[in-house]
């Protein structure tokens, strides 16, 4: 069975509704009502999705008249994606199915300062090990299976990908064996999403001058990993990836800032349901916002940056102080962008979630800002979001 690329936005829209409906599924009539498409168009699209193994029947639902409605759902095991969180001191890789459910996970200590060559060797080794470990959880598929849903042929050109590919937000470079990995016993792997500290250029797939690790600047991370793994690779900032993973959840707020405090500090911004990267992937560099003009020097070259102040407070055991500093930065984002909600995550926040949520909320309340604050980033939020760098275009998101 050959599965052609889903270049139709209507097909991607229907597939996304099947995804968000979950196991209970959704009827063709509901799909027509929610998409504005004609029942005939929905029937044609769903027939195609079923023939390609992306959708299946999930039972029947009573109707107000006539025969019961057939309910359809997504087939999560139709394809998989790899998410990689390349942090300053740790590497996490995970395998998700088409619905974003994690089916395998690996983690190991890693020093980002060891150099691009050894670090990318470790990433490739972990991804290969992950795919081996996850193979038992993946379904049988014919040897000629290809699942290219959402991957436009223009992507084969890498940085010179066509406008449809760029509009989809998937800037990736396939490896030398660019067909998604598949075999007689494996469903296809669509690609590898890699999230690492910024700044970086999402379109070009290269890091910028990462604070504390300037040797990574301009290194062709995306191209090197694609060549080593033989799979399409997408590179983005860790905070952008986590924000994307949160944005695709059902009932996600339309606009929010995901504020991540871990080995560094940054924010992923979502406006109108879509990540805001900026033309140079520079949006969300919250950690290097100056909040104390005569403050301590920061590795970025500035002084009194939010990141250096927050990390210093945590280092001296003052989580409450770090939370108030973080709140000052969050308040600036709320005032600037009028976002609906502030979501907190990262290992330091997760180590003291009530302290950080309460401290940030206290600062916003004192300033009369009503945006809710909550901890939303789980331990693997960045790695899961990295997998969504591959999955999101399949669903037109």
mmCIF file with all atom_site columns, C-alpha atoms in Angstrom, residues 122-207:
data_model
loop_
_atom_site.group_PDB
_atom_site.id
_atom_site.type_symbol
_atom_site.label_atom_id
_atom_site.label_alt_id
_atom_site.label_comp_id
_atom_site.label_asym_id
_atom_site.label_entity_id
_atom_site.label_seq_id
_atom_site.pdbx_PDB_ins_code
_atom_site.Cartn_x
_atom_site.Cartn_y
_atom_site.Cartn_z
_atom_site.occupancy
_atom_site.B_iso_or_equiv
_atom_site.pdbx_formal_charge
_atom_site.auth_seq_id
_atom_site.auth_comp_id
_atom_site.auth_asym_id
_atom_site.auth_atom_id
_atom_site.pdbx_PDB_model_num
ATOM 1  C CA . UNK A 1 122 ? 25.360 10.348 20.975 1.00 0.00 ? 122 UNK A CA 1
ATOM 2  C CA . UNK A 1 123 ? 22.059 11.635 19.573 1.00 0.00 ? 123 UNK A CA 1
ATOM 3  C CA . UNK A 1 124 ? 22.238 9.283  16.581 1.00 0.00 ? 124 UNK A CA 1
ATOM 4  C CA . UNK A 1 125 ? 23.145 6.356  18.857 1.00 0.00 ? 125 UNK A CA 1
ATOM 5  C CA . UNK A 1 126 ? 20.229 7.084  21.196 1.00 0.00 ? 126 UNK A CA 1
ATOM 6  C CA . UNK A 1 127 ? 17.727 7.435  18.343 1.00 0.00 ? 127 UNK A CA 1
ATOM 7  C CA . UNK A 1 128 ? 18.810 4.115  16.843 1.00 0.00 ? 128 UNK A CA 1
ATOM 8  C CA . UNK A 1 129 ? 18.550 2.467  20.252 1.00 0.00 ? 129 UNK A CA 1
ATOM 9  C CA . UNK A 1 130 ? 15.142 4.050  20.786 1.00 0.00 ? 130 UNK A CA 1
ATOM 10 C CA . UNK A 1 131 ? 13.800 2.703  17.499 1.00 0.00 ? 131 UNK A CA 1
ATOM 11 C CA . UNK A 1 132 ? 15.061 -0.755 18.381 1.00 0.00 ? 132 UNK A CA 1
ATOM 12 C CA . UNK A 1 133 ? 13.485 -0.566 21.844 1.00 0.00 ? 133 UNK A CA 1
ATOM 13 C CA . UNK A 1 134 ? 10.230 0.799  20.455 1.00 0.00 ? 134 UNK A CA 1
ATOM 14 C CA . UNK A 1 135 ? 9.849  -1.720 17.654 1.00 0.00 ? 135 UNK A CA 1
ATOM 15 C CA . UNK A 1 136 ? 7.855  -4.100 19.843 1.00 0.00 ? 136 UNK A CA 1
ATOM 16 C CA . UNK A 1 137 ? 5.250  -1.384 20.351 1.00 0.00 ? 137 UNK A CA 1
ATOM 17 C CA . UNK A 1 138 ? 4.858  -0.679 16.640 1.00 0.00 ? 138 UNK A CA 1
ATOM 18 C CA . UNK A 1 139 ? 2.375  -2.388 14.418 1.00 0.00 ? 139 UNK A CA 1
ATOM 19 C CA . UNK A 1 140 ? 2.806  -4.729 11.470 1.00 0.00 ? 140 UNK A CA 1
ATOM 20 C CA . UNK A 1 141 ? 2.753  -2.882 8.168  1.00 0.00 ? 141 UNK A CA 1
ATOM 21 C CA . UNK A 1 142 ? 3.427  -4.051 4.651  1.00 0.00 ? 142 UNK A CA 1
ATOM 22 C CA . UNK A 1 143 ? 6.965  -3.727 3.289  1.00 0.00 ? 143 UNK A CA 1
ATOM 23 C CA . UNK A 1 144 ? 5.863  -1.068 0.818  1.00 0.00 ? 144 UNK A CA 1
ATOM 24 C CA . UNK A 1 145 ? 4.226  1.222  3.390  1.00 0.00 ? 145 UNK A CA 1
ATOM 25 C CA . UNK A 1 146 ? 4.954  4.918  3.045  1.00 0.00 ? 146 UNK A CA 1
ATOM 26 C CA . UNK A 1 147 ? 3.279  7.443  5.303  1.00 0.00 ? 147 UNK A CA 1
ATOM 27 C CA . UNK A 1 148 ? 4.116  10.891 3.975  1.00 0.00 ? 148 UNK A CA 1
ATOM 28 C CA . UNK A 1 149 ? 1.012  12.628 5.321  1.00 0.00 ? 149 UNK A CA 1
ATOM 29 C CA . UNK A 1 150 ? 1.738  16.308 5.559  1.00 0.00 ? 150 UNK A CA 1
ATOM 30 C CA . UNK A 1 151 ? 5.272  16.025 4.141  1.00 0.00 ? 151 UNK A CA 1
ATOM 31 C CA . UNK A 1 152 ? 5.246  18.043 0.951  1.00 0.00 ? 152 UNK A CA 1
ATOM 32 C CA . UNK A 1 153 ? 7.548  16.859 -1.887 1.00 0.00 ? 153 UNK A CA 1
ATOM 33 C CA . UNK A 1 154 ? 9.142  20.317 -1.795 1.00 0.00 ? 154 UNK A CA 1
ATOM 34 C CA . UNK A 1 155 ? 10.839 19.276 1.447  1.00 0.00 ? 155 UNK A CA 1
ATOM 35 C CA . UNK A 1 156 ? 13.318 17.192 -0.530 1.00 0.00 ? 156 UNK A CA 1
ATOM 36 C CA . UNK A 1 157 ? 14.994 20.475 -1.372 1.00 0.00 ? 157 UNK A CA 1
ATOM 37 C CA . UNK A 1 158 ? 15.830 21.095 2.312  1.00 0.00 ? 158 UNK A CA 1
ATOM 38 C CA . UNK A 1 159 ? 16.422 24.821 2.936  1.00 0.00 ? 159 UNK A CA 1
ATOM 39 C CA . UNK A 1 160 ? 15.081 25.550 -0.553 1.00 0.00 ? 160 UNK A CA 1
ATOM 40 C CA . UNK A 1 161 ? 11.832 23.718 0.131  1.00 0.00 ? 161 UNK A CA 1
ATOM 41 C CA . UNK A 1 162 ? 8.779  24.935 -1.721 1.00 0.00 ? 162 UNK A CA 1
ATOM 42 C CA . UNK A 1 163 ? 6.255  27.423 -0.308 1.00 0.00 ? 163 UNK A CA 1
ATOM 43 C CA . UNK A 1 164 ? 3.761  24.717 0.660  1.00 0.00 ? 164 UNK A CA 1
ATOM 44 C CA . UNK A 1 165 ? 6.336  23.046 2.867  1.00 0.00 ? 165 UNK A CA 1
ATOM 45 C CA . UNK A 1 166 ? 7.285  26.320 4.505  1.00 0.00 ? 166 UNK A CA 1
ATOM 46 C CA . UNK A 1 167 ? 3.646  27.225 5.041  1.00 0.00 ? 167 UNK A CA 1
ATOM 47 C CA . UNK A 1 168 ? 3.248  23.924 6.848  1.00 0.00 ? 168 UNK A CA 1
ATOM 48 C CA . UNK A 1 169 ? 6.016  24.976 9.214  1.00 0.00 ? 169 UNK A CA 1
ATOM 49 C CA . UNK A 1 170 ? 8.087  21.843 8.580  1.00 0.00 ? 170 UNK A CA 1
ATOM 50 C CA . UNK A 1 171 ? 11.625 22.880 7.677  1.00 0.00 ? 171 UNK A CA 1
ATOM 51 C CA . UNK A 1 172 ? 13.421 19.568 7.433  1.00 0.00 ? 172 UNK A CA 1
ATOM 52 C CA . UNK A 1 173 ? 16.126 17.851 5.458  1.00 0.00 ? 173 UNK A CA 1
ATOM 53 C CA . UNK A 1 174 ? 15.735 14.171 4.560  1.00 0.00 ? 174 UNK A CA 1
ATOM 54 C CA . UNK A 1 175 ? 18.712 11.896 4.900  1.00 0.00 ? 175 UNK A CA 1
ATOM 55 C CA . UNK A 1 176 ? 20.137 9.918  1.990  1.00 0.00 ? 176 UNK A CA 1
ATOM 56 C CA . UNK A 1 177 ? 17.411 7.296  2.434  1.00 0.00 ? 177 UNK A CA 1
ATOM 57 C CA . UNK A 1 178 ? 14.696 9.860  2.714  1.00 0.00 ? 178 UNK A CA 1
ATOM 58 C CA . UNK A 1 179 ? 11.654 7.577  2.721  1.00 0.00 ? 179 UNK A CA 1
ATOM 59 C CA . UNK A 1 180 ? 10.216 7.293  6.238  1.00 0.00 ? 180 UNK A CA 1
ATOM 60 C CA . UNK A 1 181 ? 11.698 4.176  7.853  1.00 0.00 ? 181 UNK A CA 1
ATOM 61 C CA . UNK A 1 182 ? 9.500  1.147  7.302  1.00 0.00 ? 182 UNK A CA 1
ATOM 62 C CA . UNK A 1 183 ? 9.847  -2.588 7.002  1.00 0.00 ? 183 UNK A CA 1
ATOM 63 C CA . UNK A 1 184 ? 7.819  -5.777 7.051  1.00 0.00 ? 184 UNK A CA 1
ATOM 64 C CA . UNK A 1 185 ? 7.381  -5.579 10.833 1.00 0.00 ? 185 UNK A CA 1
ATOM 65 C CA . UNK A 1 186 ? 7.400  -1.829 11.405 1.00 0.00 ? 186 UNK A CA 1
ATOM 66 C CA . UNK A 1 187 ? 5.049  1.072  10.855 1.00 0.00 ? 187 UNK A CA 1
ATOM 67 C CA . UNK A 1 188 ? 6.851  4.059  9.329  1.00 0.00 ? 188 UNK A CA 1
ATOM 68 C CA . UNK A 1 189 ? 8.790  6.652  11.300 1.00 0.00 ? 189 UNK A CA 1
ATOM 69 C CA . UNK A 1 190 ? 8.035  10.050 9.778  1.00 0.00 ? 190 UNK A CA 1
ATOM 70 C CA . UNK A 1 191 ? 11.075 11.866 11.081 1.00 0.00 ? 191 UNK A CA 1
ATOM 71 C CA . UNK A 1 192 ? 13.030 13.211 14.025 1.00 0.00 ? 192 UNK A CA 1
ATOM 72 C CA . UNK A 1 193 ? 12.268 16.482 15.800 1.00 0.00 ? 193 UNK A CA 1
ATOM 73 C CA . UNK A 1 194 ? 15.198 17.966 17.710 1.00 0.00 ? 194 UNK A CA 1
ATOM 74 C CA . UNK A 1 195 ? 14.807 20.662 20.362 1.00 0.00 ? 195 UNK A CA 1
ATOM 75 C CA . UNK A 1 196 ? 17.797 22.412 21.906 1.00 0.00 ? 196 UNK A CA 1
ATOM 76 C CA . UNK A 1 197 ? 18.600 25.698 23.658 1.00 0.00 ? 197 UNK A CA 1
ATOM 77 C CA . UNK A 1 198 ? 18.486 28.795 21.499 1.00 0.00 ? 198 UNK A CA 1
ATOM 78 C CA . UNK A 1 199 ? 19.094 31.029 19.877 1.00 0.00 ? 199 UNK A CA 1
ATOM 79 C CA . UNK A 1 200 ? 18.929 29.131 16.590 1.00 0.00 ? 200 UNK A CA 1
ATOM 80 C CA . UNK A 1 201 ? 17.638 29.410 13.034 1.00 0.00 ? 201 UNK A CA 1
ATOM 81 C CA . UNK A 1 202 ? 14.653 27.089 12.638 1.00 0.00 ? 202 UNK A CA 1
ATOM 82 C CA . UNK A 1 203 ? 14.517 27.492 8.857  1.00 0.00 ? 203 UNK A CA 1
ATOM 83 C CA . UNK A 1 204 ? 18.220 26.858 8.264  1.00 0.00 ? 204 UNK A CA 1
ATOM 84 C CA . UNK A 1 205 ? 18.455 24.160 10.929 1.00 0.00 ? 205 UNK A CA 1
ATOM 85 C CA . UNK A 1 206 ? 21.528 25.634 12.646 1.00 0.00 ? 206 UNK A CA 1
ATOM 86 C CA . UNK A 1 207 ? 22.098 26.882 16.222 1.00 0.00 ? 207 UNK A CA 1
#
